[in-house]
XYZ file of C-alpha atoms in Angstrom:
730
model
C 88.353 117.029 84.781
C 90.293 117.968 87.621
C 89.690 114.899 89.251
C 91.501 112.855 86.776
C 93.830 115.319 86.463
C 93.331 116.649 83.294
C 94.786 120.243 82.132
C 94.629 121.951 78.937
C 98.417 122.067 77.675
C 99.228 125.539 76.892
C 100.460 126.134 72.797
C 104.080 127.052 73.524
C 104.400 123.848 75.614
C 103.200 121.967 72.782
C 105.082 123.733 70.117
C 108.384 123.190 71.927
C 108.027 119.293 72.122
C 106.870 118.900 68.770
C 109.297 120.952 67.026
C 111.983 119.059 69.461
C 110.941 115.829 68.223
C 111.002 116.900 64.917
C 114.420 117.835 64.982
C 115.489 114.359 66.944
C 113.947 112.348 64.088
C 116.221 114.000 61.605
C 119.442 113.956 63.751
C 119.086 110.923 65.821
C 116.946 108.627 63.573
C 118.107 109.630 60.170
C 114.631 110.649 58.910
C 115.279 113.260 56.762
C 112.058 114.456 56.674
C 111.280 114.377 60.335
C 107.667 113.908 61.274
C 106.661 113.882 57.481
C 108.731 110.854 57.057
C 106.955 107.792 55.729
C 108.569 105.392 58.424
C 107.293 107.801 61.123
C 104.687 106.408 63.333
C 103.284 108.501 66.482
C 101.206 108.172 69.303
C 99.576 110.330 71.916
C 98.320 107.957 74.391
C 96.263 110.694 76.832
C 95.172 112.810 73.819
C 92.285 115.093 75.249
C 91.333 117.033 72.372
C 94.240 116.240 70.077
C 96.241 119.317 70.683
C 99.757 117.550 70.294
C 98.315 115.325 67.215
C 97.260 118.544 65.620
C 100.405 120.386 66.027
C 102.502 117.434 64.746
C 100.521 117.171 61.696
C 100.750 121.038 61.081
C 104.844 120.529 61.344
C 104.623 117.554 59.051
C 102.410 119.043 56.545
C 104.843 122.404 56.655
C 107.724 120.315 56.348
C 106.219 118.334 53.005
C 105.243 121.410 51.573
C 108.573 123.126 51.658
C 110.260 120.397 50.460
C 108.062 118.790 47.966
C 105.247 121.703 47.091
C 101.634 121.566 47.596
C 100.444 119.639 44.713
C 100.249 116.284 46.431
C 99.504 117.546 49.879
C 96.158 116.010 50.255
C 97.586 112.399 49.108
C 100.164 113.042 51.721
C 97.915 113.929 54.566
C 95.768 110.661 53.513
C 98.724 108.525 53.210
C 100.694 109.347 56.198
C 98.536 111.542 58.906
C 95.682 109.699 58.694
C 97.816 106.092 58.601
C 100.398 106.992 61.160
C 99.181 109.566 63.598
C 97.283 107.554 66.627
C 95.490 108.741 69.612
C 93.907 107.476 72.477
C 91.761 109.087 74.893
C 89.523 107.510 77.717
C 86.772 110.612 78.178
C 84.099 110.837 75.955
C 83.929 114.456 75.760
C 87.611 115.311 74.699
C 86.945 112.401 72.161
C 84.295 113.954 70.528
C 85.668 117.448 70.373
C 89.005 116.181 69.334
C 87.400 114.326 66.281
C 85.625 117.505 65.627
C 88.770 119.590 66.040
C 90.791 117.662 63.821
C 88.092 117.208 61.229
C 87.973 121.117 60.787
C 92.060 121.310 61.368
C 92.525 118.826 58.323
C 90.338 121.074 56.211
C 92.302 123.962 57.085
C 95.598 122.207 56.211
C 93.601 121.257 52.654
C 92.083 117.841 53.280
C 88.436 117.114 53.857
C 87.571 113.667 55.357
C 85.781 111.434 53.046
C 82.852 109.296 54.406
C 85.146 106.193 54.783
C 87.889 108.129 56.290
C 88.639 108.679 60.092
C 91.263 110.034 62.237
C 93.044 107.108 64.016
C 91.826 108.587 67.402
C 90.281 105.858 69.472
C 88.033 105.732 72.708
C 90.060 103.554 74.939
C 92.269 103.528 78.288
C 95.813 103.294 76.870
C 96.675 101.770 80.289
C 94.334 98.923 80.096
C 96.111 95.926 77.961
C 92.953 93.968 77.865
C 90.354 95.276 75.412
C 86.672 94.583 76.139
C 85.094 91.909 74.122
C 81.813 94.015 73.372
C 81.058 92.427 70.030
C 79.185 90.247 71.708
C 76.952 92.860 73.210
C 73.787 94.167 70.976
C 74.015 97.661 69.835
C 78.013 97.802 70.751
C 79.411 96.811 67.298
C 80.921 100.234 66.574
C 82.496 100.445 69.988
C 83.867 96.687 69.830
C 85.675 97.766 66.412
C 86.833 100.940 68.353
C 88.667 98.564 70.846
C 90.056 96.407 68.416
C 91.577 98.837 66.599
C 93.098 100.194 69.493
C 94.127 96.906 70.914
C 96.105 96.554 67.664
C 97.867 99.602 68.120
C 98.820 98.835 71.698
C 100.057 95.360 70.971
C 101.197 95.380 67.579
C 101.894 98.600 65.989
C 105.413 99.766 65.926
C 105.556 103.336 67.449
C 108.573 105.174 66.694
C 107.287 108.886 68.704
C 105.257 108.986 71.767
C 103.995 112.584 72.999
C 101.644 114.120 75.042
C 100.636 115.635 78.176
C 99.400 112.411 80.514
C 97.003 113.195 83.638
C 98.481 113.658 86.875
C 96.538 111.803 89.458
C 97.997 110.469 92.627
C 95.085 108.459 93.532
C 94.861 106.594 90.391
C 91.904 104.900 89.226
C 94.275 102.945 86.878
C 94.811 99.879 89.013
C 94.816 96.909 86.234
C 97.319 94.110 86.700
C 98.876 94.795 83.237
C 100.076 98.192 84.290
C 100.885 97.603 87.927
C 102.973 94.705 86.655
C 104.833 96.840 84.793
C 105.264 99.667 87.481
C 107.006 96.806 89.805
C 109.896 97.446 87.732
C 110.196 100.908 89.222
C 110.251 99.391 92.862
C 113.910 97.872 92.208
C 116.969 99.988 92.793
C 120.625 98.434 92.301
C 118.950 94.913 92.083
C 117.248 95.424 95.580
C 113.632 96.470 96.681
C 113.252 99.914 97.220
C 112.615 99.329 100.937
C 109.235 101.474 101.200
C 106.310 99.889 102.477
C 104.064 102.037 100.226
C 105.720 103.711 97.374
C 102.419 105.294 96.549
C 103.637 108.051 94.364
C 104.699 105.541 91.510
C 100.808 104.853 91.253
C 100.274 108.582 89.917
C 98.823 108.120 86.278
C 101.550 110.274 84.808
C 104.033 107.606 85.995
C 101.954 104.843 84.353
C 101.809 106.818 81.239
C 105.853 107.164 80.891
C 105.902 103.279 81.991
C 103.497 102.672 78.951
C 105.427 104.846 76.560
C 108.792 103.008 77.769
C 107.343 99.802 76.971
C 105.800 100.796 73.659
C 109.224 102.133 72.521
C 110.690 98.977 73.981
C 108.445 96.849 71.658
C 109.590 98.936 68.647
C 113.473 98.629 69.244
C 113.947 102.558 69.287
C 112.162 105.880 69.188
C 111.657 109.064 71.164
C 109.070 110.011 73.912
C 108.515 113.785 74.350
C 106.154 114.495 77.390
C 105.342 117.120 79.974
C 104.561 115.959 83.482
C 104.797 116.397 87.204
C 108.281 117.218 88.053
C 108.366 115.293 91.389
C 110.282 111.938 89.722
C 113.074 113.988 88.977
C 114.647 113.943 92.661
C 112.006 112.174 95.003
C 113.783 109.187 96.477
C 110.486 106.986 95.858
C 111.324 107.453 91.944
C 115.224 106.494 92.104
C 114.361 102.910 90.903
C 112.258 104.413 88.153
C 115.228 106.990 87.314
C 117.718 103.882 86.997
C 115.274 102.026 84.986
C 114.643 104.460 82.387
C 118.668 105.354 82.274
C 118.651 101.475 81.325
C 116.174 101.603 78.700
C 117.233 104.978 76.705
C 120.335 105.918 75.083
C 119.823 109.857 76.077
C 117.476 111.872 78.428
C 117.067 115.249 78.309
C 115.115 116.894 81.244
C 113.797 120.636 80.964
C 112.892 121.410 84.344
C 109.845 124.276 84.282
C 109.696 124.505 87.944
C 106.680 126.525 89.132
C 106.087 124.328 91.993
C 104.060 126.698 94.600
C 103.963 123.616 97.069
C 108.009 124.223 97.291
C 107.073 127.936 97.079
C 109.794 127.932 94.409
C 111.570 131.205 93.461
C 113.962 131.990 90.569
C 117.669 131.649 91.629
C 117.787 135.261 92.309
C 114.688 135.432 94.310
C 112.158 136.670 91.828
C 108.737 135.021 91.296
C 108.626 131.784 89.582
C 105.153 130.777 87.894
C 103.899 127.513 86.729
C 103.162 126.894 82.802
C 99.596 125.529 84.150
C 97.227 126.519 86.683
C 98.465 123.952 89.029
C 100.595 124.200 92.166
C 102.824 121.070 91.219
C 105.829 121.936 89.235
C 105.968 120.456 85.722
C 109.124 119.347 83.418
C 109.625 118.396 79.915
C 111.201 115.185 79.047
C 112.677 113.544 76.021
C 113.783 109.830 76.238
C 115.686 108.423 73.215
C 116.119 105.054 72.306
C 118.567 104.292 69.515
C 118.419 100.816 67.361
C 122.052 99.793 68.475
C 122.417 97.707 71.701
C 122.499 99.857 74.639
C 125.963 100.134 76.143
C 125.607 101.365 79.825
C 123.230 103.955 81.328
C 122.054 107.133 79.611
C 123.491 110.204 78.959
C 121.098 112.267 80.901
C 121.044 116.190 80.083
C 119.181 118.838 82.128
C 118.237 122.542 81.866
C 116.300 124.798 83.788
C 113.356 127.541 82.882
C 112.697 130.221 85.455
C 110.653 133.225 85.698
C 106.902 134.227 85.318
C 104.240 132.318 83.109
C 104.710 134.665 79.980
C 108.328 134.455 79.927
C 108.505 130.737 80.271
C 105.962 130.575 77.159
C 108.119 133.216 75.064
C 111.031 131.026 75.824
C 109.232 128.089 74.653
C 108.117 129.485 71.620
C 111.608 130.564 70.432
C 113.550 127.491 71.468
C 113.654 123.671 70.859
C 115.948 120.895 72.218
C 118.736 121.416 69.857
C 119.411 125.144 70.832
C 118.450 124.487 74.393
C 121.724 125.234 76.807
C 121.975 121.641 78.245
C 124.131 120.567 80.986
C 125.246 117.029 81.371
C 124.458 115.109 84.339
C 125.980 111.848 85.916
C 123.046 110.084 88.018
C 124.848 107.752 90.439
C 123.580 105.244 93.226
C 121.569 105.341 95.311
C 119.257 108.138 94.134
C 120.218 108.586 90.567
C 119.049 112.007 90.353
C 117.656 113.995 87.344
C 118.623 117.463 89.006
C 122.069 118.824 89.176
C 123.643 118.444 92.616
C 127.302 119.048 94.176
C 128.838 115.453 93.668
C 131.443 115.798 95.869
C 129.389 116.987 98.392
C 127.151 114.051 97.842
C 129.910 111.846 98.363
C 130.897 113.230 101.488
C 127.691 113.327 103.145
C 126.945 109.564 101.843
C 129.830 108.514 103.945
C 127.694 109.108 107.226
C 124.633 106.554 108.252
C 121.185 107.756 107.849
C 118.591 107.787 110.508
C 117.160 104.341 109.474
C 120.516 103.020 109.733
C 120.770 103.931 113.403
C 117.229 103.365 114.284
C 116.093 100.262 112.593
C 112.769 99.728 114.134
C 110.362 103.182 112.654
C 107.110 104.018 110.887
C 105.357 106.946 110.057
C 103.007 108.122 112.560
C 99.389 107.239 112.988
C 96.777 107.973 110.640
C 93.151 108.710 112.215
C 91.365 109.445 108.664
C 88.736 111.306 110.857
C 90.706 113.961 113.266
C 87.600 115.303 114.198
C 86.350 112.495 115.844
C 89.522 110.801 117.152
C 91.661 113.851 118.216
C 90.588 116.123 121.285
C 91.785 118.679 123.472
C 91.483 116.585 126.630
C 91.023 113.119 127.934
C 87.478 114.033 129.013
C 86.373 115.134 125.575
C 87.866 111.564 124.000
C 85.676 109.878 126.649
C 82.783 111.778 126.239
C 82.833 111.098 122.224
C 83.724 107.611 122.368
C 80.907 106.703 124.708
C 78.451 108.683 122.802
C 79.724 107.576 119.198
C 79.882 103.687 120.104
C 76.157 103.645 121.031
C 74.720 105.559 118.043
C 73.025 104.215 114.945
C 75.762 104.218 112.385
C 74.149 106.626 109.983
C 72.973 108.928 112.697
C 76.869 109.052 113.932
C 77.866 109.806 110.707
C 75.744 112.750 110.444
C 76.335 113.852 113.984
C 79.980 114.041 113.796
C 80.040 114.902 109.776
C 81.804 111.983 109.041
C 81.164 111.725 105.160
C 81.610 108.837 102.925
C 83.294 105.601 104.334
C 86.595 104.876 102.799
C 88.284 101.724 102.228
C 90.458 101.722 105.326
C 87.995 103.591 107.883
C 84.080 102.861 108.225
C 81.692 104.084 110.782
C 80.725 100.420 111.679
C 84.316 99.292 112.041
C 85.200 102.290 114.330
C 82.235 101.624 116.589
C 83.055 98.119 116.690
C 86.655 98.763 117.459
C 85.592 101.043 120.608
C 83.106 98.417 121.749
C 85.537 95.537 121.177
C 87.802 97.212 123.713
C 85.377 98.382 126.263
C 85.073 101.330 125.847
C 87.693 102.102 128.722
C 89.248 105.146 129.772
C 92.716 103.081 130.199
C 93.033 103.611 126.293
C 92.727 107.295 126.337
C 96.356 108.485 125.782
C 98.099 111.929 124.752
C 99.320 112.122 120.941
C 101.693 114.774 119.823
C 99.601 116.045 117.239
C 101.599 119.062 116.172
C 105.014 120.383 117.346
C 104.576 121.395 121.089
C 100.588 120.720 120.566
C 99.966 117.507 122.709
C 96.171 116.254 122.399
C 94.347 113.172 123.206
C 93.060 110.127 121.330
C 91.315 106.605 122.066
C 94.195 104.103 121.035
C 93.303 100.406 120.620
C 96.136 99.453 118.453
C 93.783 97.885 115.952
C 93.923 98.492 112.264
C 91.049 100.130 110.514
C 89.170 100.827 113.651
C 88.569 104.009 115.588
C 92.128 105.026 114.226
C 92.476 104.240 111.011
C 96.278 103.467 110.883
C 97.497 103.390 114.489
C 100.886 101.841 113.730
C 100.981 99.706 116.859
C 104.002 98.116 115.612
C 105.935 101.072 116.289
C 103.682 103.081 118.729
C 103.217 100.491 121.271
C 106.918 101.165 122.082
C 105.749 104.551 123.312
C 102.975 103.488 125.516
C 104.467 100.479 127.311
C 107.063 102.576 129.459
C 109.218 105.859 129.376
C 110.364 106.488 125.573
C 111.848 108.961 123.708
C 111.358 109.445 119.661
C 112.946 111.001 116.931
C 110.645 112.853 114.547
C 111.739 113.642 110.848
C 110.408 112.718 107.562
C 111.907 111.145 104.500
C 111.431 114.022 102.081
C 110.432 117.749 102.640
C 108.811 119.728 100.322
C 109.133 123.140 102.548
C 111.384 125.720 101.428
C 113.362 124.981 104.814
C 115.093 122.234 106.053
C 113.212 122.193 109.808
C 111.432 119.027 109.721
C 112.893 117.488 112.921
C 111.520 117.141 116.477
C 110.911 114.910 119.370
C 108.363 113.221 121.548
C 107.570 111.064 124.467
C 103.913 110.206 123.120
C 102.504 108.422 120.117
C 102.824 110.563 117.169
C 100.366 111.913 114.225
C 101.842 111.583 111.078
C 101.644 115.346 110.053
C 103.449 116.232 113.304
C 106.769 116.849 111.870
C 106.381 117.904 108.528
C 103.147 119.743 107.132
C 103.565 118.517 103.409
C 104.273 115.110 103.927
C 104.184 112.385 106.274
C 106.708 112.163 109.294
C 108.478 109.265 110.727
C 108.832 107.916 114.129
C 112.020 106.404 115.509
C 111.461 105.215 119.075
C 114.523 105.020 121.037
C 113.783 101.936 123.182
C 111.814 99.007 122.128
C 109.751 97.101 124.899
C 109.106 93.390 124.833
C 106.621 92.032 122.401
C 103.220 91.994 123.919
C 99.885 91.054 122.431
C 97.610 94.017 121.705
C 95.556 93.292 124.712
C 98.882 93.847 127.075
C 99.601 96.975 124.944
C 99.259 99.273 127.995
C 101.121 97.168 130.385
C 103.672 98.885 131.856
C 107.197 97.531 131.705
C 110.233 98.075 133.910
C 113.006 100.163 132.013
C 115.444 97.105 132.438
C 113.208 94.870 130.117
C 113.588 97.232 127.224
C 116.226 97.365 124.711
C 117.937 100.419 122.662
C 116.581 100.549 119.124
C 119.974 100.939 117.898
C 122.031 98.984 115.281
C 124.423 97.025 117.152
C 127.209 97.241 114.508
C 126.543 101.033 114.500
C 126.906 100.965 118.556
C 129.840 98.897 118.801
C 131.840 101.022 116.261
C 131.252 104.099 118.354
C 132.311 102.580 121.412
C 135.545 101.502 119.762
C 135.974 105.463 118.636
C 135.285 106.900 121.826
C 136.780 103.907 124.104
C 133.674 103.536 126.466
C 130.131 102.459 126.248
C 127.857 104.950 125.314
C 124.163 105.419 126.635
C 121.274 105.294 124.085
C 120.128 108.943 125.289
C 123.685 110.246 124.469
C 123.762 109.065 120.831
C 119.966 110.318 120.581
C 120.883 113.586 121.936
C 124.033 113.938 119.669
C 122.246 113.376 116.652
C 119.374 115.965 117.734
C 122.145 118.556 118.358
C 123.359 118.450 114.558
C 119.818 118.312 113.388
C 119.484 121.661 114.939
C 122.855 122.934 113.592
C 122.083 125.477 111.127
C 125.066 125.155 108.991
C 124.337 121.634 108.410
C 120.771 122.230 107.613
C 121.915 124.684 105.084
C 124.905 122.752 103.793
C 123.083 119.503 103.149
C 120.010 121.289 102.228
C 119.487 119.600 98.908
C 119.989 116.136 100.396
C 117.580 116.906 103.285
C 114.971 117.404 101.110
C 114.672 113.994 99.357
C 115.872 111.573 101.807
C 115.984 110.961 105.646
C 119.085 112.713 107.398
C 122.253 111.168 107.586
C 124.486 111.895 110.469
C 128.264 112.715 110.634
C 129.872 111.303 113.713
C 132.999 113.153 115.208
C 136.276 111.297 116.007
C 136.635 113.796 119.245
C 135.412 112.208 122.264
C 135.098 115.628 123.895
C 133.238 117.216 121.067
C 130.753 114.468 120.856
C 129.938 114.792 124.759
C 129.550 118.907 124.158
C 126.936 118.308 121.590
C 125.011 115.449 123.009
C 124.738 117.608 126.321
C 123.322 120.437 123.958
C 121.254 118.201 122.158
C 119.852 117.290 125.498
C 119.261 120.451 126.513
C 117.169 120.921 123.113
C 115.130 117.521 123.567
C 114.138 118.764 127.271
C 113.018 122.218 125.806
C 111.057 120.632 123.214
C 109.113 118.214 125.534
C 108.743 120.988 127.663
C 110.317 119.328 130.505
C 113.537 121.395 131.146
C 114.183 123.097 134.024
C 115.248 126.218 132.183
C 111.661 126.798 131.467
C 110.865 127.578 135.682
C 111.283 131.141 134.559
C 109.511 132.038 131.486
C 110.655 134.741 129.338
C 107.025 136.109 128.224
C 103.691 136.728 130.254
C 100.436 137.005 129.374
C 98.722 140.322 129.703
C 95.464 142.492 129.353
C 92.166 142.218 130.721
C 89.452 140.048 129.001
C 87.779 136.764 128.560
C 91.111 134.842 127.404
C 89.187 134.174 124.348
C 91.185 133.858 120.735
C 89.050 136.252 118.803
C 88.652 136.064 114.953
C 89.572 138.978 112.418
C 92.650 140.692 111.771
C 92.467 143.766 113.593
C 90.786 142.577 116.847
C 92.056 138.953 116.662
C 95.252 136.905 116.719
C 97.939 138.823 115.264
C 101.816 139.841 115.917
C 102.659 143.452 116.707
C 106.519 143.627 115.995
C 106.953 147.012 117.216
C 105.332 146.087 120.797
C 106.781 142.572 120.699
C 103.313 141.323 121.238
C 101.273 138.311 120.236
C 97.471 139.647 120.591
C 94.716 137.032 120.995
C 92.104 139.694 121.032
C 91.716 143.381 121.248
C 92.973 143.620 124.873
C 94.912 140.750 125.959
C 98.331 139.422 124.747
C 101.527 137.539 125.294
C 104.782 139.481 125.648
C 107.587 140.061 124.878
C 107.829 137.712 121.868
C 110.749 138.526 119.711
C 110.224 138.376 115.725
C 112.723 135.567 115.683
C 110.550 133.481 117.948
C 107.360 134.471 116.262
C 108.931 133.362 112.949
C 110.255 129.824 113.984
C 109.202 127.086 112.351
C 109.046 123.257 113.055
C 108.281 120.856 109.994
C 106.919 124.040 108.246
C 104.701 124.908 110.819
C 104.887 128.625 112.198
C 104.734 127.232 115.971
C 103.581 130.558 117.807
C 100.940 131.127 115.330
C 99.928 127.747 114.631
C 99.466 126.800 118.170
C 96.924 129.547 118.740
C 95.513 129.653 115.539
C 94.518 125.925 116.046
C 92.487 127.193 119.108
C 90.739 130.130 117.642
C 87.537 130.796 119.477
C 88.660 128.707 122.083
C 89.110 130.438 125.641
C 92.466 130.011 126.872
C 92.565 128.688 130.271
C 95.233 128.647 132.813
C 97.293 125.513 131.798
C 96.776 126.681 128.254
C 98.496 129.984 129.062
C 101.178 128.394 131.044
C 102.092 125.876 128.140
C 102.226 128.920 125.461
C 104.527 130.965 127.749
C 106.654 127.959 127.814
C 106.790 127.421 124.474
C 107.733 130.985 123.584
C 110.580 130.394 126.292
C 111.512 127.119 124.635
C 112.013 128.480 121.049
C 113.956 131.487 122.490
C 116.385 129.207 124.341
C 116.320 126.926 121.251
C 117.793 129.859 119.032
C 120.666 130.274 121.688
C 121.491 126.623 121.674
C 121.464 126.641 117.835
C 124.203 129.000 117.714
C 126.125 127.321 120.435
C 125.699 124.163 118.345
C 126.481 126.133 114.867
C 130.066 126.958 116.696
C 131.231 123.452 117.024
C 129.782 121.840 114.044
C 132.743 122.685 111.652
C 134.930 120.704 113.835
C 132.865 117.664 113.495
C 133.534 117.870 109.892
C 137.074 117.804 110.322
C 137.308 114.065 111.299
C 134.446 111.939 111.074
C 133.830 108.296 111.904
C 133.450 105.955 108.739
C 130.027 104.029 109.604
C 128.748 102.884 106.141
C 129.531 99.430 107.023
C 126.935 99.762 109.943
C 123.981 100.450 107.334
C 120.798 98.249 107.701
C 117.607 97.623 106.047
C 114.785 100.129 107.971
C 111.881 98.304 109.099
């Protein structure tokens, strides 16, 4: 059940959706009896144990009895509920329970199913358009008939209402050609491709069920969809094509955001706790999509509301409200994001005037994905070499057991990893540093071959970090953390979770080296052979503004400074959480130079190469074995009153102020994370030296951020308009 993302729907959620649809049928579709109207057909395409169908039947029977009495109730159930209320389910257990449940439920409503009657609840996959031809197989005639009836509902029966709680599963097993072809419609926005190599979140099952519902309503020509789903599609940039497509299909869209996203650490606007209506971490939303029969003129009107609070408060609200009495706010979703969430449109327009990071640095990619960090990432080059030489010569099954590698997956297999190592030597030359987490440089064996020792090496970008001196900006397209701190830099190849703990981070190299075969990946090239990874139009425009040619480093450092301005992060937090950052460039040449200088200091500090680190602000004190101990009392801990970071009962780093201890990059609390990852390890001299330098770097970073913040308001007084420099990122 959990693997398929199937969760029981709380009754208040079901009630709100059913009662709202009942009202919409009366007001929007002129069905005076709502769900009890003869012309209403209804489908739950992922029905589970029939919770939604049962509640809809109850509402329909109640409406019929109030208006027409109880004398013909049985006939109403037989002729309307059992003929027009359809349901699909893929899993056998809920399918069986659902039939039993509806049998008992209909008895309670006054109708006992006859031997020749059944609830139109079919064992089928709603997302599979092609029904199995099992009638040719002996013993499968009943299942073949089930498939035939389900197929008729899918393809031929006009459905006016689609409702339910479809499964949420990012790793969907519903990969049939039919539904994937329909999902392709969501990969376009404003007539252009999304520009994402792998928009995998569009493959989530709930997205596919929404697309199925949209297709069925299109078939009927009019209708309403009411579903509770993951709320990720409301503002995630990957779904902007989906949002635009839904707006083109439907006349009105109502979004009731129930929040409860513990992954984003959501709290109520007043700071009090916010809880999910389900026992899941992903926030949810109830959405209604209405398509009237007349020809669609323009995009849908989008209405939005929020429900915050603890679970029981949300249940109480849902029980006592419906769509008709909800306090909706009208949104105006617009290009390029088409957001289904409120935002400051004036601020958005101002923000969108500036170029985004991919507009400036065209060549980029997410960081490397190893698929097996425990095997491929090590503290030292010597540990990598030992692993490579032993692992490459082992029997594959013994290697799997010895290194706890688990089962092979599509993109990483033990035999392919071993072949990659043997084909490359092995040779010590291919052992390289990798920035694994902020300030945490480790080592790996890098051949550049995909689906080899490293699953996805991203050699098209990472090779530029290996062929000579370079510098790369690290950021993320989206940010699920409550803070906007997903910015860092590196002069090594970068692991994909380095710059953001909750999503993949991207690497933007400053320089590009000459194209070379993979065999020449490690060949050193002179700096004169490299070229800047900068949009030429952008560079030319800036040169005209500042009346001089800028160095690539100046541009990089200016950008880096702005990304570390607290006011910039706070002001544009809403946008920084849903797409790559955009950078306003001042028209003031002197101000540009000042910020570039501060950004350069920051970059050197974060690379731990700054001369300012020569005199550390903290030391390592106390006697012991320098081992990071386990346990709260005698292990790793911070004592704020002493400004000490203890690694065991007797040894500590000090002084470390609270602000430095709490400092985060990409959602990682740097000072804690660096030591926590080394728990039970004995710190050597170089480790101690590095940690002291990290603490010093963060303390100086805080000071420089304040300097940048005093200058940031001047940037926005007059900015360069560079929208014409936009390019398609690679």
